[in-house]
Short mmCIF file of C-alpha atoms in Angstrom, two decimals:
data_model
loop_
_atom_site.label_atom_id
_atom_site.label_comp_id
_atom_site.label_asym_id
_atom_site.label_seq_id
_atom_site.Cartn_x
_atom_site.Cartn_y
_atom_site.Cartn_z
CA MET A 11 -9.57 -5.77 15.88
CA GLY A 12 -7.33 -5.28 12.72
CA VAL A 13 -5.30 -8.26 13.62
CA LEU A 14 -8.46 -10.42 14.24
CA ARG A 15 -9.98 -9.46 10.95
CA CYS A 16 -6.71 -10.38 9.11
CA ALA A 17 -6.62 -13.73 11.16
CA TRP A 18 -9.98 -14.79 9.21
CA ARG A 19 -9.86 -12.78 6.15
CA ILE A 20 -6.36 -13.81 4.74
CA PRO A 21 -7.22 -17.60 4.82
CA LEU A 22 -10.62 -16.78 3.13
CA MET A 23 -9.05 -14.43 0.53
CA LEU A 24 -6.53 -17.34 -0.42
CA LEU A 25 -9.24 -19.82 -0.57
CA VAL A 26 -11.55 -17.45 -2.90
CA VAL A 27 -8.29 -16.73 -5.15
CA VAL A 28 -7.24 -20.27 -5.53
CA GLY A 29 -10.89 -21.39 -6.19
CA GLY A 30 -11.26 -18.71 -8.81
CA CYS A 31 -8.06 -19.67 -10.71
CA LEU A 32 -9.36 -23.44 -10.98
CA ALA A 33 -12.78 -22.14 -12.13
CA ALA A 34 -11.25 -19.72 -14.62
CA ILE A 35 -9.30 -22.31 -16.53
CA PRO A 36 -12.50 -23.89 -18.29
CA LEU A 37 -14.65 -20.71 -18.10
CA LEU A 38 -12.49 -17.81 -19.12
CA PRO A 39 -10.33 -18.91 -21.95
CA ARG A 40 -10.12 -15.61 -23.53
CA GLY A 41 -11.75 -13.09 -21.28
CA PRO A 42 -15.54 -12.42 -20.14
CA ARG A 43 -17.73 -12.82 -23.34
CA PRO A 44 -21.01 -10.99 -22.80
CA GLY A 45 -23.66 -13.37 -21.38
CA THR A 46 -21.63 -16.24 -20.81
CA ALA A 47 -20.75 -18.49 -17.82
CA GLY A 48 -17.29 -16.75 -17.82
CA ALA A 49 -18.99 -13.44 -17.29
CA ALA A 50 -21.18 -14.52 -14.43
CA LEU A 51 -18.16 -16.25 -12.83
CA LEU A 52 -16.23 -12.97 -12.96
CA ARG A 53 -18.93 -10.94 -11.52
CA ASN A 54 -19.67 -13.42 -8.70
CA TRP A 55 -16.01 -14.11 -7.94
CA SER A 56 -15.31 -10.41 -7.77
CA ARG A 57 -18.23 -10.05 -5.18
CA LEU A 58 -17.01 -12.81 -3.06
CA PHE A 59 -13.30 -11.56 -3.33
CA LEU A 60 -14.48 -8.10 -1.96
CA ARG A 61 -16.22 -9.55 0.87
CA CYS A 62 -12.97 -10.91 2.02
CA PHE A 63 -12.02 -7.23 2.40
CA GLY A 64 -15.33 -6.39 4.15
CA VAL A 65 -16.42 -4.52 1.01
CA ARG A 66 -20.11 -4.66 -0.10
CA VAL A 67 -20.78 -3.29 -3.65
CA LYS A 68 -23.80 -1.04 -4.55
CA ARG A 69 -24.80 -0.15 -8.07
CA VAL A 70 -26.30 3.11 -8.91
CA GLY A 71 -27.80 3.81 -12.26
CA GLU A 72 -27.76 1.53 -15.28
CA PRO A 73 -25.11 0.45 -17.31
CA LEU A 74 -25.37 0.45 -21.02
CA HIS A 75 -25.62 -2.74 -23.09
CA ASP A 76 -22.60 -4.32 -24.80
CA PRO A 77 -20.57 -2.89 -26.41
CA VAL A 78 -19.68 0.31 -24.54
CA MET A 79 -16.56 2.00 -23.38
CA PHE A 80 -16.63 2.76 -19.64
CA VAL A 81 -14.28 5.45 -18.37
CA ALA A 82 -13.90 5.64 -14.49
CA ASN A 83 -11.86 7.51 -11.89
CA HIS A 84 -9.22 5.61 -10.26
CA GLY A 85 -8.06 5.58 -6.64
CA SER A 86 -7.53 1.99 -5.65
CA TRP A 87 -6.25 -1.17 -6.73
CA MET A 88 -9.68 -2.64 -6.02
CA ASP A 89 -11.51 -0.43 -8.80
CA ILE A 90 -11.23 -3.08 -11.50
CA THR A 91 -12.74 -5.85 -9.14
CA VAL A 92 -15.42 -3.61 -7.98
CA LEU A 93 -16.55 -2.61 -11.48
CA HIS A 94 -16.34 -6.41 -12.47
CA ALA A 95 -18.72 -6.95 -9.44
CA VAL A 96 -21.66 -5.22 -11.27
CA ARG A 97 -20.63 -5.22 -15.00
CA PRO A 98 -17.79 -7.46 -16.36
CA ALA A 99 -15.64 -5.67 -19.22
CA ASP A 100 -12.37 -6.11 -20.55
CA PHE A 101 -9.89 -3.63 -18.57
CA VAL A 102 -7.10 -1.50 -19.83
CA ALA A 103 -4.39 -1.67 -17.35
CA LYS A 104 -0.83 -1.01 -16.64
CA ALA A 105 1.59 -3.59 -18.11
CA GLU A 106 3.19 -4.24 -14.60
CA ILE A 107 -0.04 -6.02 -13.50
CA GLY A 108 0.64 -8.82 -16.09
CA ARG A 109 3.99 -9.58 -14.23
CA TRP A 110 2.35 -9.99 -10.77
CA PRO A 111 2.34 -13.40 -9.50
CA LEU A 112 -1.16 -14.99 -10.03
CA VAL A 113 -2.63 -11.51 -10.35
CA GLY A 114 -1.34 -11.07 -13.78
CA TRP A 115 -2.53 -14.62 -14.87
CA MET A 116 -5.97 -13.88 -13.74
CA ALA A 117 -6.10 -10.55 -15.31
CA ARG A 118 -5.05 -12.19 -18.65
CA ARG A 119 -7.92 -14.75 -18.33
CA GLY A 120 -10.25 -11.81 -17.57
CA GLY A 121 -9.47 -10.19 -20.85
CA THR A 122 -7.34 -7.46 -19.82
CA ILE A 123 -5.46 -5.37 -22.27
CA PHE A 124 -2.06 -4.30 -20.92
CA HIS A 125 -0.43 -0.90 -21.67
CA ARG A 126 3.14 0.31 -21.19
CA ARG A 127 2.72 3.78 -19.77
CA GLY A 128 4.65 6.52 -21.93
CA ASN A 129 5.08 4.16 -24.76
CA ASN A 130 3.26 5.53 -27.75
CA ASP A 131 3.47 2.25 -29.80
CA SER A 132 1.94 0.33 -26.71
CA LEU A 133 -1.10 2.99 -26.68
CA ALA A 134 -1.46 2.65 -30.38
CA ALA A 135 -1.82 -1.36 -30.00
CA VAL A 136 -4.00 -0.90 -27.00
CA MET A 137 -6.55 1.53 -29.04
CA ALA A 138 -6.54 -0.90 -32.02
CA ALA A 139 -7.13 -3.97 -29.53
CA SER A 140 -9.93 -1.97 -27.84
CA SER A 141 -11.61 -0.93 -31.18
CA GLU A 142 -11.62 -4.49 -32.31
CA ARG A 143 -13.15 -5.82 -29.27
CA LEU A 144 -15.89 -3.19 -29.27
CA ARG A 145 -16.67 -4.04 -32.73
CA ASP A 146 -16.74 -7.49 -31.77
CA GLY A 147 -19.41 -6.76 -29.28
CA ARG A 148 -17.39 -6.77 -26.16
CA SER A 149 -17.28 -3.86 -23.68
CA ILE A 150 -13.96 -2.01 -22.59
CA ALA A 151 -13.30 -0.20 -19.26
CA ALA A 152 -10.53 2.26 -18.89
CA PHE A 153 -8.89 4.82 -16.35
CA PRO A 154 -8.30 7.96 -18.34
CA GLU A 155 -6.38 9.60 -15.43
CA GLY A 156 -3.56 7.11 -16.49
CA GLY A 157 -2.80 6.06 -12.92
CA THR A 158 -4.26 6.15 -9.30
CA ALA A 159 -5.21 9.79 -8.01
CA PRO A 160 -4.56 10.87 -4.24
CA ALA A 161 -7.56 10.89 -2.01
CA GLY A 162 -9.94 13.87 -2.56
CA THR A 163 -8.34 14.70 -6.14
CA LEU A 164 -9.26 13.79 -9.80
CA LYS A 165 -6.46 14.07 -12.46
CA THR A 166 -6.91 15.21 -15.96
CA PHE A 167 -8.76 12.73 -18.24
CA HIS A 168 -6.56 11.92 -21.27
CA ALA A 169 -8.67 11.93 -24.12
CA ARG A 170 -6.71 9.67 -26.64
CA ILE A 171 -8.22 6.43 -25.32
CA LEU A 172 -11.75 7.49 -26.26
CA GLN A 173 -10.59 7.21 -30.01
CA ALA A 174 -11.15 3.61 -29.73
CA ALA A 175 -14.90 4.11 -29.12
CA LEU A 176 -15.18 6.54 -31.72
CA ASP A 177 -13.54 4.24 -34.26
CA ALA A 178 -15.79 1.54 -33.28
CA ALA A 179 -18.84 3.86 -33.04
CA ALA A 180 -19.56 2.59 -29.45
CA PRO A 181 -20.98 4.89 -26.75
CA VAL A 182 -18.87 6.13 -23.96
CA GLN A 183 -20.34 5.96 -20.45
CA PRO A 184 -18.63 7.74 -17.39
CA VAL A 185 -18.50 5.76 -14.11
CA ALA A 186 -17.95 7.08 -10.66
CA LEU A 187 -16.39 4.88 -8.23
CA ARG A 188 -16.25 5.82 -4.54
CA TYR A 189 -15.68 4.07 -1.12
CA LEU A 190 -17.87 4.90 1.85
CA ARG A 191 -17.89 4.00 5.38
CA ASP A 192 -20.82 5.04 7.51
CA GLY A 193 -21.87 7.43 4.89
CA GLN A 194 -18.61 9.19 4.65
CA PRO A 195 -15.63 8.83 2.23
CA ALA A 196 -13.35 5.87 3.28
CA THR A 197 -10.08 7.57 2.21
CA ASP A 198 -8.03 4.86 4.11
CA MET A 199 -8.97 2.62 1.09
CA LEU A 200 -6.87 4.62 -1.17
CA PHE A 201 -3.10 4.61 -1.63
CA SER A 202 -1.12 6.93 0.57
CA LYS A 203 1.87 8.77 -0.79
CA GLY A 204 4.64 6.23 -1.60
CA GLU A 205 2.69 3.19 -0.32
CA SER A 206 3.35 -0.15 -1.91
CA PHE A 207 0.66 -2.33 -3.21
CA LEU A 208 1.22 -5.12 -0.78
CA HIS A 209 1.35 -2.60 2.15
CA ASN A 210 -1.95 -1.20 0.94
CA VAL A 211 -3.52 -4.75 0.70
CA GLY A 212 -2.39 -5.64 4.17
CA ARG A 213 -3.85 -2.29 5.49
CA VAL A 214 -7.09 -2.67 3.86
CA LEU A 215 -7.43 -6.17 5.09
CA ALA A 216 -7.33 -4.96 8.71
CA THR A 217 -9.89 -2.02 8.14
CA ARG A 218 -13.58 -2.16 9.04
CA ALA A 219 -16.35 -2.86 6.47
CA LEU A 220 -17.41 -0.27 3.92
CA THR A 221 -19.49 0.00 0.86
CA ALA A 222 -18.27 0.34 -2.83
CA GLU A 223 -20.50 2.51 -4.89
CA VAL A 224 -20.64 2.34 -8.58
CA HIS A 225 -22.36 5.14 -10.27
CA PHE A 226 -23.18 4.66 -13.90
CA LEU A 227 -23.83 8.23 -15.57
CA LYS A 228 -25.25 9.38 -18.71
CA PRO A 229 -23.28 8.71 -21.73
CA VAL A 230 -21.08 11.57 -23.28
CA VAL A 231 -21.88 12.69 -26.79
CA PHE A 232 -19.32 13.34 -29.32
CA ASP A 233 -19.14 17.07 -30.12
CA PRO A 234 -17.56 17.75 -33.66
CA GLU A 235 -16.32 21.18 -32.33
CA GLY A 236 -14.73 19.96 -29.06
CA GLY A 237 -13.86 16.25 -30.21
CA ARG A 238 -12.70 13.76 -27.96
CA ARG A 239 -11.02 16.24 -25.80
CA ARG A 240 -14.49 17.75 -24.84
CA MET A 241 -15.98 14.28 -24.29
CA ALA A 242 -13.21 13.58 -21.81
CA GLU A 243 -13.60 16.76 -19.98
CA THR A 244 -17.47 16.10 -19.80
CA ALA A 245 -17.02 12.64 -18.49
CA ARG A 246 -14.59 14.15 -15.83
CA ALA A 247 -16.82 16.75 -14.86
CA GLU A 248 -19.76 14.40 -14.29
CA ILE A 249 -17.70 12.06 -12.19
CA ALA A 250 -16.42 14.95 -10.13
CA VAL A 251 -19.93 15.89 -9.08
CA VAL A 252 -20.64 12.39 -7.68
CA LEU A 253 -17.42 12.61 -5.89
CA GLY A 254 -18.16 15.94 -4.36
CA LEU A 255 -15.10 17.40 -6.02
CA ALA A 256 -14.61 20.72 -7.75
CA THR A 257 -14.25 20.34 -11.55
#
């Protein structure tokens, strides 16, 4: 069955990607501005792209209005597309994505802010760009874990990225992302140890249909005593509850 799924999903995926690239040229000149045709394109294209993999998206809860910083758990390369399918935002992503063929170009058109991991100068630039866009009325989405986490785990949330929201006086809303098949966690969607991006894509293309849930949780409030560290810990704890993990 996996071979049969790939036989029709791969051509459809390529068609959707090429069509999305052509549409992005006039509609996404500098990222998905809120309430524009570009934002609608990104949302609808993301849903269609995910359907090529047999993934349906379900929203739970209400996202805040622009501008807001979303902080989410990170387990799959699909996470960005899943969130875009319900709430377009400018993502903070690793710099390597910007060098991927076609994907990197699409990410730049989608307003992605690229970060070189382990580089403090890069992080400072990312925070400045994020704060500027928040002040400009755009929303930012980030993965405070700093990378994908193994199935059934949730890494420590790094708090420094939240400073951009504090500087722009923008709210911070945690978002829990989880993948379910027949009501049970679909851990086969996530990266296995040492697995490459392309291998995971091929494996996901062959899997049965599933649902991606996007849970928008209550915003975290700044605590003068605990600062941004307390905010990061609170966001992580709220997401852990949705994922059924111990904090």
